[in-house]
mmCIF file of C-alpha atoms and ligand atoms in Angstrom:
data_model
loop_
_atom_site.group_PDB
_atom_site.id
_atom_site.type_symbol
_atom_site.label_atom_id
_atom_site.label_comp_id
_atom_site.label_asym_id
_atom_site.label_seq_id
_atom_site.Cartn_x
_atom_site.Cartn_y
_atom_site.Cartn_z
ATOM 1 C CA MET A 1 48.533 103.422 141.769
ATOM 2 C CA LEU A 2 49.847 101.077 139.112
ATOM 3 C CA ILE A 3 47.909 97.874 138.769
ATOM 4 C CA ARG A 4 49.776 94.910 137.399
ATOM 5 C CA LYS A 5 48.209 92.758 134.725
ATOM 6 C CA PRO A 6 49.236 89.134 134.338
ATOM 7 C CA ALA A 7 52.286 89.317 132.099
ATOM 8 C CA ASP A 8 50.889 87.075 129.430
ATOM 9 C CA ILE A 9 47.751 89.039 128.601
ATOM 10 C CA ARG A 10 48.344 90.838 125.379
ATOM 11 C CA PRO A 11 46.322 94.066 125.267
ATOM 12 C CA SER A 12 44.625 92.746 122.124
ATOM 13 C CA GLU A 13 43.276 89.795 124.126
ATOM 14 C CA ILE A 14 41.227 92.016 126.375
ATOM 15 C CA THR A 15 38.216 93.856 125.102
ATOM 16 C CA SER A 16 39.207 97.307 126.235
ATOM 17 C CA GLU A 17 36.650 99.118 128.283
ATOM 18 C CA ALA A 18 36.339 101.867 125.670
ATOM 19 C CA ASN A 19 35.652 99.418 122.850
ATOM 20 C CA TYR A 20 33.315 97.568 125.059
ATOM 21 C CA LEU A 21 31.260 100.627 125.917
ATOM 22 C CA ASN A 22 31.099 101.549 122.242
ATOM 23 C CA ARG A 23 29.797 98.093 121.488
ATOM 24 C CA ARG A 24 27.098 98.550 124.120
ATOM 25 C CA ASP A 25 26.094 101.937 122.708
ATOM 26 C CA PHE A 26 25.886 100.309 119.312
ATOM 27 C CA ILE A 27 23.635 97.599 120.706
ATOM 28 C CA ARG A 28 21.409 100.167 122.437
ATOM 29 C CA ALA A 29 21.132 102.122 119.213
ATOM 30 C CA GLY A 30 20.034 98.906 117.523
ATOM 31 C CA ALA A 31 17.408 98.368 120.189
ATOM 32 C CA ILE A 32 16.029 101.861 119.668
ATOM 33 C CA ALA A 33 15.936 101.267 115.922
ATOM 34 C CA GLY A 34 13.552 98.390 116.461
ATOM 35 C CA GLY A 35 15.845 95.526 117.407
ATOM 36 C CA SER A 36 15.644 93.608 120.641
ATOM 37 C CA LEU A 37 17.936 93.439 123.642
ATOM 38 C CA LEU A 38 16.788 89.913 124.354
ATOM 39 C CA ALA A 39 19.206 87.058 123.908
ATOM 40 C CA SER A 40 19.345 85.526 120.489
ATOM 41 C CA PRO A 41 19.632 81.813 121.196
ATOM 42 C CA ALA A 42 23.250 80.753 120.830
ATOM 43 C CA ILE A 43 24.265 77.314 119.586
ATOM 44 C CA SER A 44 26.118 75.502 122.334
ATOM 45 C CA ALA A 45 28.440 77.019 124.870
ATOM 46 C CA VAL A 46 31.990 76.361 123.705
ATOM 47 C CA ILE A 47 34.562 77.654 126.164
ATOM 48 C CA PRO A 48 38.097 77.925 124.753
ATOM 49 C CA ASP A 49 40.841 76.342 126.844
ATOM 50 C CA SER A 50 43.154 79.331 126.742
ATOM 51 C CA ARG A 51 43.507 82.288 129.016
ATOM 52 C CA PHE A 52 41.387 85.365 128.314
ATOM 53 C CA ALA A 53 40.277 83.984 124.930
ATOM 54 C CA GLU A 54 37.230 85.674 123.449
ATOM 55 C CA LEU A 55 33.872 83.952 123.979
ATOM 56 C CA THR A 56 31.651 83.681 120.930
ATOM 57 C CA GLY A 57 27.908 83.315 120.517
ATOM 58 C CA VAL A 58 27.150 85.427 123.589
ATOM 59 C CA GLY A 59 23.565 86.715 123.792
ATOM 60 C CA LYS A 60 22.388 89.816 125.651
ATOM 61 C CA SER A 61 20.176 89.732 128.719
ATOM 62 C CA ARG A 62 17.244 91.854 129.763
ATOM 63 C CA TYR A 63 18.448 91.522 133.363
ATOM 64 C CA SER A 64 21.561 93.674 132.798
ATOM 65 C CA THR A 65 21.940 96.979 134.610
ATOM 66 C CA ASP A 66 22.639 100.214 132.698
ATOM 67 C CA GLU A 67 25.208 101.290 135.280
ATOM 68 C CA THR A 68 28.780 101.698 134.048
ATOM 69 C CA PRO A 69 30.793 98.521 134.631
ATOM 70 C CA ASN A 70 33.977 98.615 136.675
ATOM 71 C CA SER A 71 37.191 98.378 134.660
ATOM 72 C CA PHE A 72 38.698 94.980 133.872
ATOM 73 C CA GLU A 73 41.613 96.038 136.100
ATOM 74 C CA ASP A 74 39.345 96.664 139.123
ATOM 75 C CA ILE A 75 37.443 93.405 138.611
ATOM 76 C CA SER A 76 40.543 91.255 138.199
ATOM 77 C CA SER A 77 42.840 92.818 140.828
ATOM 78 C CA TYR A 78 40.582 93.445 143.872
ATOM 79 C CA ASN A 79 39.373 89.974 144.826
ATOM 80 C CA ASN A 80 38.267 87.718 147.657
ATOM 81 C CA PHE A 81 39.462 84.143 147.073
ATOM 82 C CA TYR A 82 40.873 82.772 150.326
ATOM 83 C CA GLU A 83 42.294 79.692 148.602
ATOM 84 C CA PHE A 84 44.773 82.170 147.093
ATOM 85 C CA GLY A 85 45.441 84.394 150.106
ATOM 86 C CA LEU A 86 43.586 86.702 152.464
ATOM 87 C CA GLY A 87 44.479 90.074 150.879
ATOM 88 C CA LYS A 88 42.471 91.619 148.025
ATOM 89 C CA GLY A 89 45.653 91.794 145.939
ATOM 90 C CA ASP A 90 46.745 88.203 146.632
ATOM 91 C CA PRO A 91 44.565 86.199 144.199
ATOM 92 C CA ILE A 92 45.812 87.967 141.031
ATOM 93 C CA VAL A 93 49.357 86.959 141.981
ATOM 94 C CA GLN A 94 48.832 83.595 143.688
ATOM 95 C CA ALA A 95 46.295 82.221 141.172
ATOM 96 C CA GLU A 96 48.504 83.089 138.202
ATOM 97 C CA ASP A 97 49.615 79.471 137.639
ATOM 98 C CA PHE A 98 46.308 77.852 138.610
ATOM 99 C CA ARG A 99 45.184 75.315 135.978
ATOM 100 C CA PRO A 100 41.445 75.467 135.249
ATOM 101 C CA ARG A 101 41.824 72.513 132.791
ATOM 102 C CA PRO A 102 41.305 69.657 132.704
ATOM 103 C CA TRP A 103 38.254 70.223 134.922
ATOM 104 C CA THR A 104 35.351 68.042 135.950
ATOM 105 C CA ILE A 105 32.067 68.852 137.663
ATOM 106 C CA GLU A 106 30.319 66.172 139.699
ATOM 107 C CA VAL A 107 26.518 66.400 139.822
ATOM 108 C CA SER A 108 24.982 64.228 142.568
ATOM 109 C CA GLY A 109 22.010 63.774 144.879
ATOM 110 C CA HIS A 110 18.259 63.970 144.268
ATOM 111 C CA ALA A 111 18.129 64.323 140.474
ATOM 112 C CA GLU A 112 17.314 62.145 137.456
ATOM 113 C CA LYS A 113 20.612 62.964 135.753
ATOM 114 C CA THR A 114 23.814 62.736 137.774
ATOM 115 C CA GLY A 115 27.440 61.974 136.993
ATOM 116 C CA ILE A 116 30.911 63.374 136.548
ATOM 117 C CA PHE A 117 31.185 65.656 133.533
ATOM 118 C CA ASP A 118 34.109 67.176 131.727
ATOM 119 C CA PHE A 119 33.707 70.945 131.885
ATOM 120 C CA GLU A 120 33.335 71.121 128.088
ATOM 121 C CA ASP A 121 30.515 68.538 128.108
ATOM 122 C CA PHE A 122 28.857 70.155 131.108
ATOM 123 C CA MET A 123 28.615 73.477 129.237
ATOM 124 C CA LYS A 124 27.334 72.178 125.883
ATOM 125 C CA PRO A 125 23.548 72.202 126.454
ATOM 126 C CA PHE A 126 23.457 75.844 127.534
ATOM 127 C CA ASP A 127 23.389 79.291 125.946
ATOM 128 C CA LEU A 128 25.998 81.902 126.852
ATOM 129 C CA GLU A 129 24.643 85.280 127.902
ATOM 130 C CA GLU A 130 26.144 88.515 129.097
ATOM 131 C CA ARG A 131 24.688 89.690 132.408
ATOM 132 C CA ILE A 132 25.880 93.045 133.717
ATOM 133 C CA TYR A 133 25.159 92.848 137.442
ATOM 134 C CA ARG A 134 25.655 95.032 140.490
ATOM 135 C CA MET A 135 27.670 93.015 143.001
ATOM 136 C CA ARG A 136 27.751 93.819 146.749
ATOM 137 C CA CYS A 137 30.316 92.335 149.135
ATOM 138 C CA VAL A 138 29.415 91.902 152.823
ATOM 139 C CA GLU A 139 32.434 94.139 153.516
ATOM 140 C CA ALA A 140 30.413 97.148 152.240
ATOM 141 C CA TRP A 141 32.040 97.610 148.833
ATOM 142 C CA SER A 142 30.468 97.044 145.455
ATOM 143 C CA MET A 143 31.259 96.719 141.759
ATOM 144 C CA VAL A 144 29.375 96.408 138.470
ATOM 145 C CA ILE A 145 30.600 93.365 136.536
ATOM 146 C CA PRO A 146 29.832 92.345 132.928
ATOM 147 C CA TRP A 147 29.725 88.589 133.455
ATOM 148 C CA VAL A 148 29.304 86.008 130.718
ATOM 149 C CA GLY A 149 27.583 82.859 131.904
ATOM 150 C CA ILE A 150 24.760 80.366 131.702
ATOM 151 C CA SER A 151 21.452 80.492 133.551
ATOM 152 C CA LEU A 152 21.585 78.420 136.748
ATOM 153 C CA ALA A 153 17.842 77.783 136.378
ATOM 154 C CA GLU A 154 18.526 76.151 132.988
ATOM 155 C CA VAL A 155 21.272 74.010 134.517
ATOM 156 C CA ILE A 156 18.951 72.869 137.327
ATOM 157 C CA LYS A 157 16.188 72.052 134.832
ATOM 158 C CA HIS A 158 18.615 70.036 132.697
ATOM 159 C CA PHE A 159 19.597 67.697 135.563
ATOM 160 C CA GLN A 160 15.920 67.139 136.550
ATOM 161 C CA PRO A 161 15.909 67.349 140.341
ATOM 162 C CA THR A 162 13.288 65.188 142.099
ATOM 163 C CA SER A 163 10.777 66.543 144.608
ATOM 164 C CA SER A 164 13.224 65.617 147.407
ATOM 165 C CA ALA A 165 15.685 68.255 146.161
ATOM 166 C CA GLN A 166 15.007 71.227 148.423
ATOM 167 C CA TYR A 167 18.490 72.779 148.179
ATOM 168 C CA VAL A 168 21.444 72.956 145.795
ATOM 169 C CA ALA A 169 24.931 72.727 147.331
ATOM 170 C CA PHE A 170 28.204 73.734 145.668
ATOM 171 C CA GLU A 171 31.855 73.017 146.446
ATOM 172 C CA THR A 172 35.125 74.591 145.295
ATOM 173 C CA LEU A 173 38.203 72.604 144.323
ATOM 174 C CA ASN A 174 40.348 71.777 147.382
ATOM 175 C CA ASP A 175 43.884 71.363 146.046
ATOM 176 C CA ARG A 176 46.842 71.867 148.382
ATOM 177 C CA GLU A 177 49.248 71.740 145.459
ATOM 178 C CA GLN A 178 47.725 74.618 143.560
ATOM 179 C CA MET A 179 46.014 76.629 146.289
ATOM 180 C CA PRO A 180 48.382 77.928 148.952
ATOM 181 C CA GLY A 181 45.471 79.172 151.066
ATOM 182 C CA VAL A 182 44.030 75.696 151.732
ATOM 183 C CA ARG A 183 47.282 74.660 153.449
ATOM 184 C CA GLY A 184 46.227 77.055 156.215
ATOM 185 C CA ARG A 185 43.073 77.055 158.312
ATOM 186 C CA SER A 186 41.510 80.405 157.433
ATOM 187 C CA LEU A 187 38.324 78.434 156.549
ATOM 188 C CA ASP A 188 37.216 74.802 156.823
ATOM 189 C CA TRP A 189 37.961 73.571 153.262
ATOM 190 C CA PRO A 190 36.587 72.998 150.704
ATOM 191 C CA TYR A 191 34.735 76.318 150.359
ATOM 192 C CA ARG A 192 31.023 75.475 150.356
ATOM 193 C CA GLU A 193 27.837 77.331 149.470
ATOM 194 C CA GLY A 194 24.178 76.590 148.950
ATOM 195 C CA LEU A 195 20.865 77.954 147.726
ATOM 196 C CA THR A 196 17.277 76.856 148.187
ATOM 197 C CA ILE A 197 15.845 75.230 145.065
ATOM 198 C CA ALA A 198 13.508 78.239 144.678
ATOM 199 C CA GLU A 199 16.500 80.605 144.710
ATOM 200 C CA ALA A 200 18.482 78.420 142.318
ATOM 201 C CA THR A 201 15.621 78.280 139.794
ATOM 202 C CA ASN A 202 14.989 82.035 139.888
ATOM 203 C CA PRO A 203 16.019 83.568 136.525
ATOM 204 C CA LEU A 204 18.770 85.801 138.002
ATOM 205 C CA PRO A 205 21.567 83.465 139.208
ATOM 206 C CA ILE A 206 24.178 82.429 136.652
ATOM 207 C CA LEU A 207 27.212 80.200 136.495
ATOM 208 C CA ALA A 208 29.802 82.604 135.110
ATOM 209 C CA VAL A 209 32.611 81.587 132.761
ATOM 210 C CA GLY A 210 33.641 85.001 131.446
ATOM 211 C CA ILE A 211 34.111 88.704 132.115
ATOM 212 C CA TYR A 212 34.094 91.471 129.486
ATOM 213 C CA GLY A 213 33.402 88.910 126.750
ATOM 214 C CA ASN A 214 36.510 86.866 127.487
ATOM 215 C CA VAL A 215 37.304 83.718 129.477
ATOM 216 C CA ILE A 216 37.139 84.441 133.226
ATOM 217 C CA PRO A 217 40.475 85.141 134.955
ATOM 218 C CA ASN A 218 41.647 82.534 137.491
ATOM 219 C CA GLN A 219 41.314 84.961 140.394
ATOM 220 C CA ASN A 220 37.604 85.499 139.613
ATOM 221 C CA GLY A 221 36.837 81.767 139.849
ATOM 222 C CA ALA A 222 37.928 79.978 136.677
ATOM 223 C CA PRO A 223 36.666 77.963 134.991
ATOM 224 C CA ILE A 224 33.161 78.397 136.453
ATOM 225 C CA ARG A 225 31.675 80.214 139.468
ATOM 226 C CA LEU A 226 28.292 81.150 140.873
ATOM 227 C CA VAL A 227 26.861 84.707 140.667
ATOM 228 C CA VAL A 228 23.784 85.621 142.746
ATOM 229 C CA PRO A 229 23.354 89.391 142.422
ATOM 230 C CA TRP A 230 20.852 89.995 145.259
ATOM 231 C CA LYS A 231 23.088 88.295 147.857
ATOM 232 C CA TYR A 232 26.359 89.261 149.494
ATOM 233 C CA GLY A 233 29.405 88.259 147.441
ATOM 234 C CA PHE A 234 30.374 85.286 149.600
ATOM 235 C CA LYS A 235 27.482 83.272 148.119
ATOM 236 C CA GLY A 236 29.269 83.511 144.743
ATOM 237 C CA ILE A 237 31.388 80.379 145.155
ATOM 238 C CA LYS A 238 34.341 80.119 142.764
ATOM 239 C CA SER A 239 36.008 77.284 140.805
ATOM 240 C CA ILE A 240 33.120 74.845 141.313
ATOM 241 C CA VAL A 241 33.765 71.081 141.186
ATOM 242 C CA LYS A 242 30.583 69.734 142.839
ATOM 243 C CA ILE A 243 26.865 70.439 142.524
ATOM 244 C CA HIS A 244 24.659 68.410 144.873
ATOM 245 C CA PHE A 245 20.849 68.260 145.059
ATOM 246 C CA SER A 246 20.054 67.932 148.752
ATOM 247 C CA SER A 247 16.931 67.384 150.868
ATOM 248 C CA THR A 248 18.494 69.264 153.794
ATOM 249 C CA ARG A 249 20.061 72.715 154.105
ATOM 250 C CA PRO A 250 23.737 72.512 153.113
ATOM 251 C CA LYS A 251 26.522 74.031 155.169
ATOM 252 C CA ASN A 252 28.051 77.251 153.873
ATOM 253 C CA SER A 253 31.622 78.248 154.664
ATOM 254 C CA TRP A 254 31.190 81.691 156.214
ATOM 255 C CA ASN A 255 28.259 80.534 158.354
ATOM 256 C CA MET A 256 30.385 77.584 159.565
ATOM 257 C CA ALA A 257 33.251 79.958 160.401
ATOM 258 C CA ILE A 258 31.337 82.776 162.182
ATOM 259 C CA PRO A 259 27.651 81.808 162.557
ATOM 260 C CA ASN A 260 26.515 84.936 164.411
ATOM 261 C CA GLU A 261 27.892 87.183 161.630
ATOM 262 C CA TYR A 262 27.100 85.242 158.436
ATOM 263 C CA GLY A 263 23.873 83.363 157.825
ATOM 264 C CA PHE A 264 22.623 81.025 155.125
ATOM 265 C CA TYR A 265 20.478 83.547 153.233
ATOM 266 C CA ALA A 266 22.940 86.475 153.007
ATOM 267 C CA ASN A 267 20.433 88.644 151.158
ATOM 268 C CA VAL A 268 21.735 92.192 150.698
ATOM 269 C CA ASN A 269 19.775 94.165 153.306
ATOM 270 C CA PRO A 270 20.624 97.753 154.279
ATOM 271 C CA THR A 271 18.353 97.539 157.357
ATOM 272 C CA VAL A 272 20.115 94.586 159.009
ATOM 273 C CA ASN A 273 23.638 95.518 160.051
ATOM 274 C CA HIS A 274 26.558 93.177 160.352
ATOM 275 C CA PRO A 275 27.342 92.866 164.111
ATOM 276 C CA ARG A 276 30.550 94.855 163.548
ATOM 277 C CA TRP A 277 29.541 97.399 160.875
ATOM 278 C CA SER A 278 26.633 99.055 159.080
ATOM 279 C CA GLN A 279 25.275 97.641 155.832
ATOM 280 C CA ALA A 280 23.357 100.839 154.974
ATOM 281 C CA ARG A 281 25.960 102.223 152.555
ATOM 282 C CA GLU A 282 28.663 100.936 150.235
ATOM 283 C CA ARG A 283 31.826 102.111 148.508
ATOM 284 C CA ARG A 284 31.887 101.563 144.750
ATOM 285 C CA ILE A 285 35.373 100.227 143.913
ATOM 286 C CA GLY A 286 37.162 102.436 141.423
ATOM 287 C CA ALA A 287 35.091 105.527 142.219
ATOM 288 C CA ASN A 288 36.878 108.822 142.730
ATOM 289 C CA ILE A 289 38.334 108.710 146.248
ATOM 290 C CA PHE A 290 36.406 111.895 147.090
ATOM 291 C CA ALA A 291 33.110 110.333 146.011
ATOM 292 C CA SER A 292 30.797 109.687 148.929
ATOM 293 C CA LYS A 293 29.499 106.230 149.667
ATOM 294 C CA GLN A 294 26.244 105.301 148.034
ATOM 295 C CA GLU A 295 23.142 103.839 149.634
ATOM 296 C CA THR A 296 22.802 100.095 149.572
ATOM 297 C CA LEU A 297 19.518 98.916 148.047
ATOM 298 C CA MET A 298 17.309 96.170 149.501
ATOM 299 C CA PHE A 299 18.134 92.909 147.695
ATOM 300 C CA ASN A 300 20.873 94.968 145.994
ATOM 301 C CA GLY A 301 18.146 96.534 143.827
ATOM 302 C CA TYR A 302 16.830 93.189 142.523
ATOM 303 C CA GLY A 303 13.734 93.090 144.783
ATOM 304 C CA GLU A 304 11.204 93.059 141.940
ATOM 305 C CA HIS A 305 12.632 89.687 140.888
ATOM 306 C CA VAL A 306 13.269 88.074 144.272
ATOM 307 C CA ALA A 307 11.359 89.718 147.153
ATOM 308 C CA HIS A 308 8.509 87.195 146.769
ATOM 309 C CA LEU A 309 10.905 84.380 147.713
ATOM 310 C CA TYR A 310 11.133 85.769 151.248
ATOM 311 C CA LYS A 311 7.663 87.122 151.948
ATOM 312 C CA ASP A 312 7.068 84.707 154.863
ATOM 313 C CA LEU A 313 10.576 84.996 156.284
ATOM 314 C CA ASP A 314 11.784 87.241 159.144
ATOM 315 C CA LEU A 315 14.894 88.667 157.463
ATOM 316 C CA ARG A 316 16.257 89.937 160.786
ATOM 317 C CA ARG A 317 16.491 86.367 162.097
ATOM 318 C CA ASN A 318 17.210 84.770 158.703
ATOM 319 C CA PHE A 319 20.189 86.959 157.747
HETATM 320 N N1 MTE B 401 35.972 79.430 146.708
HETATM 321 C C1 MTE B 401 35.781 80.698 147.087
HETATM 322 N N2 MTE B 401 34.763 81.411 146.554
HETATM 323 C C2 MTE B 401 34.569 82.710 146.930
HETATM 324 C C3 MTE B 401 35.377 83.318 147.935
HETATM 325 C C4 MTE B 401 36.448 82.531 148.467
HETATM 326 O O1 MTE B 401 37.218 82.984 149.336
HETATM 327 N N3 MTE B 401 36.613 81.240 148.020
HETATM 328 N N4 MTE B 401 35.123 84.621 148.330
HETATM 329 C C5 MTE B 401 33.738 85.122 148.118
HETATM 330 C C6 MTE B 401 33.580 86.551 148.376
HETATM 331 S S1 MTE B 401 33.586 87.055 150.014
HETATM 332 C C7 MTE B 401 33.354 87.467 147.376
HETATM 333 S S2 MTE B 401 33.028 89.096 147.716
HETATM 334 C C8 MTE B 401 33.417 87.054 145.955
HETATM 335 C C9 MTE B 401 34.398 87.933 145.200
HETATM 336 O O2 MTE B 401 34.375 87.649 143.823
HETATM 337 P P1 MTE B 401 35.332 88.464 142.820
HETATM 338 O O3 MTE B 401 36.725 88.398 143.384
HETATM 339 O O4 MTE B 401 35.199 87.788 141.504
HETATM 340 O O5 MTE B 401 34.821 89.890 142.779
HETATM 341 O O6 MTE B 401 33.815 85.694 145.793
HETATM 342 C C10 MTE B 401 33.231 84.798 146.711
HETATM 343 N N5 MTE B 401 33.558 83.422 146.340
HETATM 344 MO MO1 MO B 402 32.633 89.239 150.063
#
């Protein structure tokens, strides 16, 4: 199958997978020779306003998996982004002309610092890091994605939530002009998601602004989207315009749409099946078509970092 790339990406603008893997080997070799894989603190996150531009000052993370990342083509052509169509191949085509600038993010609710921030100003206090994460969609497929982003925990700390802030809510842009999908009623727009404050301040979640060292493609949630690697993909809300510190549990889009199938927590859990299919196994996108499915891991393999958050929770009821 031939996979189309947006016409205006020059091959030189994309870090090819081969180069990329070489760079990683180089970094590993450095680590063995006595260096460190830990992030060297970057200056301030400067995100170029041009498509697929290279991100600079990106540190490495100790939370990255060693698994081989999916290709840039897989990651940018097999997407869920209902604002740009229901098919996996729709967003790469329908989000082509989406404009992720100018962009503002509104921070509101129970916090000391609130306001409406230009994307560039919003990013400045934070360090960019690469986080290579396993990602698991509720539809029983998975990928490994080399994100570039900022720590959500650092963002939360920066805005100084008060003790009333029990949850963090997020909203996607809702623009009928640019997003053909929101003219229809596939979901109740805008797309919404939320986390408990304990989840949001765990070290794993990031707000991603890049993939493979370059500015994130529109179809993956430009200019900024959430990544929560131990939860099903639908928690990873794209193209965020609002962050709200709330005292009550926020609504989340897939729970609003089909409450008996999609809960608030959405923790990856191979022992709790979706009402219409098993969650025990998953298909890795891009794998040889003869490859068998692989077992899904509890909390998508991130249990050592997050299982304690749920020790008093019945995960069968709180799915
Ligand atoms: N705004 C918005 N965010 C969204 C979605 C969406 O339809 N709209 N789909 C979610 C789902 S179901 C998944 S699996 C991931 C897919 O992210 P990716 O296309 O970057 O792999 O985005 C999530 N974020
Ligand atoms: Mo998903």
